[in-house]
Amino acid sequence: MTLATRERIYARRSVAIDRYMRSTLPVFWSKLQKDGSQFLSDDGSGTLMTVTGASWRINGRGFDGVDDYIDVSPAVADGKLGNAWTLICWGKLGKWNANQHYVGAGDKVLGSSYSGLDFNNSDQKLYARASQVTTNSVPSLNTYTNDSAWHFLVMTVSAIAAITSFWIDNVDQGSSGGPNPDLSPHIYMYIGQLAYNAVNTNPLQGTVGEVLLYSRELGIGEIKQIYLATRWRYQ
């Protein structure tokens, strides 16, 4: 197979998958394989994303673990999200000796309300977290010390429970009951660190390739379809 043929196959697959991804109606979706200090999301709504330091890579954006991040706050502003939501991220780590957020949404003023997907240094596990007065979290079943592979992370939240599921590479990690973390107070969202009341909180050293946000709780079948549709970009 010639290079030109492979490129045509890649292009056709990419167009078909992009069409499918938009049909799932995400509030926010962005592939980060783009250059420039600002660019628009891929979901059709044209959310403006502002880059601070995160370097372009073929399969995403690289973060330095110090002060890099991408501001995607317009995706959660103006009460676009409420009690039920789903956050999805393709990412990989580059260090394992610090707390790091792949994606973190919060109020950035009081520091009392935040949610996101992160790596915890103390137990070397990945976490889905949601906090509003009471903190709810679900740890991964396994540890990820020195693991630099790409992983597909998903957290779902329903209107009647906290974190209803946390998925890694299409494997359910568990759930956490408790007060529901309404996302509407989270008026900031960053890729590469947590939007918090202290600057550069939990900065990621690693790469993020894709982020999706839904204003509803996705079902098991939907999560699997998105995993299968997107994983070829990270293999």
mmCIF file of C-alpha atoms in Angstrom:
data_model
loop_
_atom_site.group_PDB
_atom_site.id
_atom_site.type_symbol
_atom_site.label_atom_id
_atom_site.label_comp_id
_atom_site.label_asym_id
_atom_site.label_seq_id
_atom_site.Cartn_x
_atom_site.Cartn_y
_atom_site.Cartn_z
ATOM 1 C CA MET A 1 0.000 0.000 0.000
ATOM 2 C CA THR A 2 1.445 3.349 -1.043
ATOM 3 C CA LEU A 3 1.706 6.348 1.246
ATOM 4 C CA ALA A 4 -0.880 8.224 -0.829
ATOM 5 C CA THR A 5 -3.350 5.339 -0.457
ATOM 6 C CA ARG A 6 -2.830 5.192 3.304
ATOM 7 C CA GLU A 7 -3.398 8.943 3.553
ATOM 8 C CA ARG A 8 -6.664 8.675 1.597
ATOM 9 C CA ILE A 9 -7.886 5.860 3.866
ATOM 10 C CA TYR A 10 -6.921 7.891 6.937
ATOM 11 C CA ALA A 11 -8.729 10.963 5.619
ATOM 12 C CA ARG A 12 -11.942 9.032 4.840
ATOM 13 C CA ARG A 13 -11.906 7.373 8.263
ATOM 14 C CA SER A 14 -11.329 10.700 9.986
ATOM 15 C CA VAL A 15 -14.235 12.370 8.178
ATOM 16 C CA ALA A 16 -16.598 9.489 8.965
ATOM 17 C CA ILE A 17 -15.635 9.431 12.642
ATOM 18 C CA ASP A 18 -15.930 13.208 12.978
ATOM 19 C CA ARG A 19 -19.441 12.988 11.528
ATOM 20 C CA TYR A 20 -20.330 10.292 14.056
ATOM 21 C CA MET A 21 -18.839 12.200 16.991
ATOM 22 C CA ARG A 22 -20.885 15.306 16.174
ATOM 23 C CA SER A 23 -24.007 13.147 15.951
ATOM 24 C CA THR A 24 -23.560 12.232 19.653
ATOM 25 C CA LEU A 25 -24.257 15.931 20.426
ATOM 26 C CA PRO A 26 -21.460 16.856 22.832
ATOM 27 C CA VAL A 27 -21.594 20.275 24.493
ATOM 28 C CA PHE A 28 -17.858 20.415 23.857
ATOM 29 C CA TRP A 29 -15.505 18.290 21.769
ATOM 30 C CA SER A 30 -11.991 19.053 20.650
ATOM 31 C CA LYS A 31 -9.195 17.109 19.069
ATOM 32 C CA LEU A 32 -6.030 18.836 20.206
ATOM 33 C CA GLN A 33 -3.935 17.920 17.156
ATOM 34 C CA LYS A 34 -3.963 21.564 16.075
ATOM 35 C CA ASP A 35 -1.413 24.342 16.017
ATOM 36 C CA GLY A 36 -1.816 27.961 17.123
ATOM 37 C CA SER A 37 -2.469 29.860 20.352
ATOM 38 C CA GLN A 38 -6.223 29.856 19.783
ATOM 39 C CA PHE A 39 -8.534 27.513 17.899
ATOM 40 C CA LEU A 40 -12.174 26.465 17.811
ATOM 41 C CA SER A 41 -13.723 23.255 19.099
ATOM 42 C CA ASP A 42 -14.801 20.459 16.746
ATOM 43 C CA ASP A 43 -18.388 20.089 18.011
ATOM 44 C CA GLY A 44 -19.908 22.694 15.710
ATOM 45 C CA SER A 45 -20.613 25.308 18.396
ATOM 46 C CA GLY A 46 -17.260 27.012 17.846
ATOM 47 C CA THR A 47 -16.056 27.199 21.446
ATOM 48 C CA LEU A 48 -12.913 29.339 21.519
ATOM 49 C CA MET A 49 -9.946 27.612 23.150
ATOM 50 C CA THR A 50 -6.998 29.679 24.395
ATOM 51 C CA VAL A 51 -3.607 27.998 24.760
ATOM 52 C CA THR A 52 -0.989 28.942 27.336
ATOM 53 C CA GLY A 53 2.278 27.185 26.645
ATOM 54 C CA ALA A 54 0.957 23.726 25.706
ATOM 55 C CA SER A 55 3.076 22.629 22.742
ATOM 56 C CA TRP A 56 1.702 21.122 19.551
ATOM 57 C CA ARG A 57 2.309 17.430 18.937
ATOM 58 C CA ILE A 58 1.080 15.157 16.154
ATOM 59 C CA ASN A 59 -1.327 13.338 18.486
ATOM 60 C CA GLY A 60 -2.317 16.203 20.791
ATOM 61 C CA ARG A 61 -0.937 18.933 23.006
ATOM 62 C CA GLY A 62 1.984 18.470 25.364
ATOM 63 C CA PHE A 63 1.961 20.014 28.860
ATOM 64 C CA ASP A 64 5.123 20.834 30.823
ATOM 65 C CA GLY A 65 3.931 20.108 34.382
ATOM 66 C CA VAL A 66 4.586 23.718 35.434
ATOM 67 C CA ASP A 67 2.206 26.287 33.996
ATOM 68 C CA ASP A 68 0.824 25.010 30.680
ATOM 69 C CA TYR A 69 -2.926 24.771 30.138
ATOM 70 C CA ILE A 70 -5.718 25.288 27.615
ATOM 71 C CA ASP A 71 -8.652 27.422 28.720
ATOM 72 C CA VAL A 72 -11.952 25.998 27.473
ATOM 73 C CA SER A 73 -14.134 27.868 29.990
ATOM 74 C CA PRO A 74 -16.721 28.987 27.398
ATOM 75 C CA ALA A 75 -17.781 25.316 27.240
ATOM 76 C CA VAL A 76 -19.109 25.442 30.819
ATOM 77 C CA ALA A 77 -20.031 29.125 31.164
ATOM 78 C CA ASP A 78 -23.545 30.524 31.345
ATOM 79 C CA GLY A 79 -25.041 27.488 33.069
ATOM 80 C CA LYS A 80 -24.676 25.190 30.056
ATOM 81 C CA LEU A 81 -24.300 22.181 32.345
ATOM 82 C CA GLY A 82 -26.403 20.988 35.252
ATOM 83 C CA ASN A 83 -26.873 17.876 37.345
ATOM 84 C CA ALA A 84 -26.254 15.209 34.701
ATOM 85 C CA TRP A 85 -23.060 15.249 32.640
ATOM 86 C CA THR A 86 -20.224 13.186 31.178
ATOM 87 C CA LEU A 87 -16.525 14.068 30.786
ATOM 88 C CA ILE A 88 -14.225 12.119 28.438
ATOM 89 C CA CYS A 89 -10.493 12.450 27.859
ATOM 90 C CA TRP A 90 -7.722 10.691 25.946
ATOM 91 C CA GLY A 91 -4.420 11.363 27.702
ATOM 92 C CA LYS A 92 -1.088 10.013 28.870
ATOM 93 C CA LEU A 93 1.295 10.866 31.686
ATOM 94 C CA GLY A 94 4.933 11.939 31.525
ATOM 95 C CA LYS A 95 5.761 11.925 35.252
ATOM 96 C CA TRP A 96 4.432 10.203 38.357
ATOM 97 C CA ASN A 97 5.634 12.238 41.366
ATOM 98 C CA ALA A 98 2.942 14.915 41.548
ATOM 99 C CA ASN A 99 -0.825 15.363 41.489
ATOM 100 C CA GLN A 100 -1.897 16.181 37.935
ATOM 101 C CA HIS A 101 -5.182 17.011 36.221
ATOM 102 C CA TYR A 102 -5.927 15.979 32.659
ATOM 103 C CA VAL A 103 -9.046 18.151 32.782
ATOM 104 C CA GLY A 104 -10.284 20.227 35.711
ATOM 105 C CA ALA A 105 -13.389 22.421 36.049
ATOM 106 C CA GLY A 106 -14.008 24.702 39.016
ATOM 107 C CA ASP A 107 -15.211 28.045 40.322
ATOM 108 C CA LYS A 108 -11.605 29.402 40.478
ATOM 109 C CA VAL A 109 -12.661 31.934 43.130
ATOM 110 C CA LEU A 110 -13.672 30.077 46.288
ATOM 111 C CA GLY A 111 -11.872 26.850 45.444
ATOM 112 C CA SER A 112 -14.684 24.855 47.042
ATOM 113 C CA SER A 113 -16.267 23.453 43.893
ATOM 114 C CA TYR A 114 -14.356 21.438 41.320
ATOM 115 C CA SER A 115 -14.551 18.331 39.147
ATOM 116 C CA GLY A 116 -12.274 16.495 36.781
ATOM 117 C CA LEU A 117 -10.039 13.598 35.806
ATOM 118 C CA ASP A 118 -6.635 13.380 37.470
ATOM 119 C CA PHE A 119 -3.628 11.369 38.636
ATOM 120 C CA ASN A 120 -3.020 11.168 42.388
ATOM 121 C CA ASN A 121 0.591 11.008 43.522
ATOM 122 C CA SER A 122 -0.048 9.460 46.945
ATOM 123 C CA ASP A 123 -1.470 6.165 45.674
ATOM 124 C CA GLN A 124 -0.402 6.379 42.003
ATOM 125 C CA LYS A 125 -3.972 5.949 40.781
ATOM 126 C CA LEU A 126 -6.179 7.770 38.297
ATOM 127 C CA TYR A 127 -9.299 9.454 39.697
ATOM 128 C CA ALA A 128 -12.672 10.812 38.727
ATOM 129 C CA ARG A 129 -13.546 13.599 41.171
ATOM 130 C CA ALA A 130 -16.537 15.817 41.749
ATOM 131 C CA SER A 131 -16.812 18.265 44.609
ATOM 132 C CA GLN A 132 -19.499 20.641 45.736
ATOM 133 C CA VAL A 133 -19.589 20.973 49.534
ATOM 134 C CA THR A 134 -18.934 17.210 49.799
ATOM 135 C CA THR A 135 -16.101 15.615 47.848
ATOM 136 C CA ASN A 136 -16.881 12.505 45.821
ATOM 137 C CA SER A 137 -14.210 10.482 44.065
ATOM 138 C CA VAL A 138 -13.646 7.126 42.403
ATOM 139 C CA PRO A 139 -10.083 5.723 42.157
ATOM 140 C CA SER A 140 -8.831 3.427 39.428
ATOM 141 C CA LEU A 141 -8.623 -0.279 40.174
ATOM 142 C CA ASN A 142 -4.936 -0.339 39.224
ATOM 143 C CA THR A 143 -1.928 1.898 39.830
ATOM 144 C CA TYR A 144 -0.255 3.735 36.946
ATOM 145 C CA THR A 145 3.344 4.178 38.121
ATOM 146 C CA ASN A 146 5.672 4.712 35.136
ATOM 147 C CA ASP A 147 2.750 4.128 32.777
ATOM 148 C CA SER A 148 3.177 6.398 29.744
ATOM 149 C CA ALA A 149 0.523 4.736 27.569
ATOM 150 C CA TRP A 150 -2.530 6.468 26.185
ATOM 151 C CA HIS A 151 -5.681 5.936 28.264
ATOM 152 C CA PHE A 152 -9.357 6.604 27.622
ATOM 153 C CA LEU A 153 -10.950 8.133 30.738
ATOM 154 C CA VAL A 154 -14.673 8.710 31.257
ATOM 155 C CA MET A 155 -16.692 9.932 34.243
ATOM 156 C CA THR A 156 -20.484 10.078 34.278
ATOM 157 C CA VAL A 157 -22.733 11.901 36.733
ATOM 158 C CA SER A 158 -26.506 11.523 36.984
ATOM 159 C CA ALA A 159 -29.143 13.852 38.404
ATOM 160 C CA ILE A 160 -29.736 11.611 41.435
ATOM 161 C CA ALA A 161 -26.255 10.361 42.352
ATOM 162 C CA ALA A 162 -22.698 11.614 42.394
ATOM 163 C CA ILE A 163 -20.303 9.745 40.104
ATOM 164 C CA THR A 164 -22.286 6.917 38.543
ATOM 165 C CA SER A 165 -19.337 5.443 36.658
ATOM 166 C CA PHE A 166 -15.633 5.892 36.001
ATOM 167 C CA TRP A 167 -14.194 4.122 32.970
ATOM 168 C CA ILE A 168 -10.596 3.552 31.893
ATOM 169 C CA ASP A 169 -10.022 1.962 28.490
ATOM 170 C CA ASN A 170 -13.611 0.720 28.419
ATOM 171 C CA VAL A 171 -13.312 -0.994 31.842
ATOM 172 C CA ASP A 172 -15.640 0.204 34.620
ATOM 173 C CA GLN A 173 -13.709 1.285 37.725
ATOM 174 C CA GLY A 174 -16.713 1.823 40.020
ATOM 175 C CA SER A 175 -19.006 4.585 41.292
ATOM 176 C CA SER A 176 -19.512 6.929 44.232
ATOM 177 C CA GLY A 177 -22.835 7.925 45.792
ATOM 178 C CA GLY A 178 -23.509 11.126 47.652
ATOM 179 C CA PRO A 179 -24.654 14.692 47.004
ATOM 180 C CA ASN A 180 -24.813 15.388 43.319
ATOM 181 C CA PRO A 181 -22.123 17.775 42.023
ATOM 182 C CA ASP A 182 -24.026 20.226 39.839
ATOM 183 C CA LEU A 183 -21.590 21.517 37.214
ATOM 184 C CA SER A 184 -23.317 24.879 36.766
ATOM 185 C CA PRO A 185 -21.128 26.685 39.375
ATOM 186 C CA HIS A 186 -18.013 25.463 37.537
ATOM 187 C CA ILE A 187 -17.568 28.505 35.347
ATOM 188 C CA TYR A 188 -13.987 27.675 34.369
ATOM 189 C CA MET A 189 -12.524 24.568 32.755
ATOM 190 C CA TYR A 190 -8.894 23.911 31.900
ATOM 191 C CA ILE A 191 -7.180 21.122 30.012
ATOM 192 C CA GLY A 192 -3.782 20.393 31.555
ATOM 193 C CA GLN A 193 -4.477 21.589 35.112
ATOM 194 C CA LEU A 194 -7.290 22.323 37.558
ATOM 195 C CA ALA A 195 -9.119 25.665 37.316
ATOM 196 C CA TYR A 196 -8.803 26.572 40.988
ATOM 197 C CA ASN A 197 -8.379 29.584 43.284
ATOM 198 C CA ALA A 198 -4.598 29.097 43.223
ATOM 199 C CA VAL A 199 -2.733 29.405 39.926
ATOM 200 C CA ASN A 200 -1.162 26.338 38.327
ATOM 201 C CA THR A 201 -2.939 23.781 40.510
ATOM 202 C CA ASN A 202 -2.069 20.163 39.640
ATOM 203 C CA PRO A 203 -0.378 20.930 36.305
ATOM 204 C CA LEU A 204 -0.068 17.959 33.960
ATOM 205 C CA GLN A 205 3.224 16.757 32.559
ATOM 206 C CA GLY A 206 2.035 14.673 29.677
ATOM 207 C CA THR A 207 -0.183 14.795 26.598
ATOM 208 C CA VAL A 208 -3.909 15.203 25.991
ATOM 209 C CA GLY A 209 -5.284 14.245 22.611
ATOM 210 C CA GLU A 210 -9.033 14.708 22.859
ATOM 211 C CA VAL A 211 -11.665 15.988 25.306
ATOM 212 C CA LEU A 212 -15.464 15.663 25.195
ATOM 213 C CA LEU A 213 -18.146 17.034 27.501
ATOM 214 C CA TYR A 214 -21.853 16.104 27.446
ATOM 215 C CA SER A 215 -24.792 17.673 29.263
ATOM 216 C CA ARG A 216 -26.202 14.232 30.032
ATOM 217 C CA GLU A 217 -25.136 10.909 31.500
ATOM 218 C CA LEU A 218 -23.935 8.634 28.701
ATOM 219 C CA GLY A 219 -24.894 4.976 28.754
ATOM 220 C CA ILE A 220 -22.529 2.014 28.629
ATOM 221 C CA GLY A 221 -23.184 1.415 24.938
ATOM 222 C CA GLU A 222 -22.497 5.038 24.029
ATOM 223 C CA ILE A 223 -19.221 5.063 25.963
ATOM 224 C CA LYS A 224 -18.062 1.898 24.218
ATOM 225 C CA GLN A 225 -18.911 3.302 20.783
ATOM 226 C CA ILE A 226 -16.938 6.492 21.443
ATOM 227 C CA TYR A 227 -14.001 4.435 22.706
ATOM 228 C CA LEU A 228 -13.995 2.249 19.602
ATOM 229 C CA ALA A 229 -14.453 5.243 17.294
ATOM 230 C CA THR A 230 -11.532 7.243 18.688
ATOM 231 C CA ARG A 231 -8.888 4.791 19.918
ATOM 232 C CA TRP A 232 -7.227 4.363 16.495
ATOM 233 C CA ARG A 233 -5.816 7.872 16.874
ATOM 234 C CA TYR A 234 -3.844 6.786 19.957
ATOM 235 C CA GLN A 235 -2.611 3.292 19.077
#
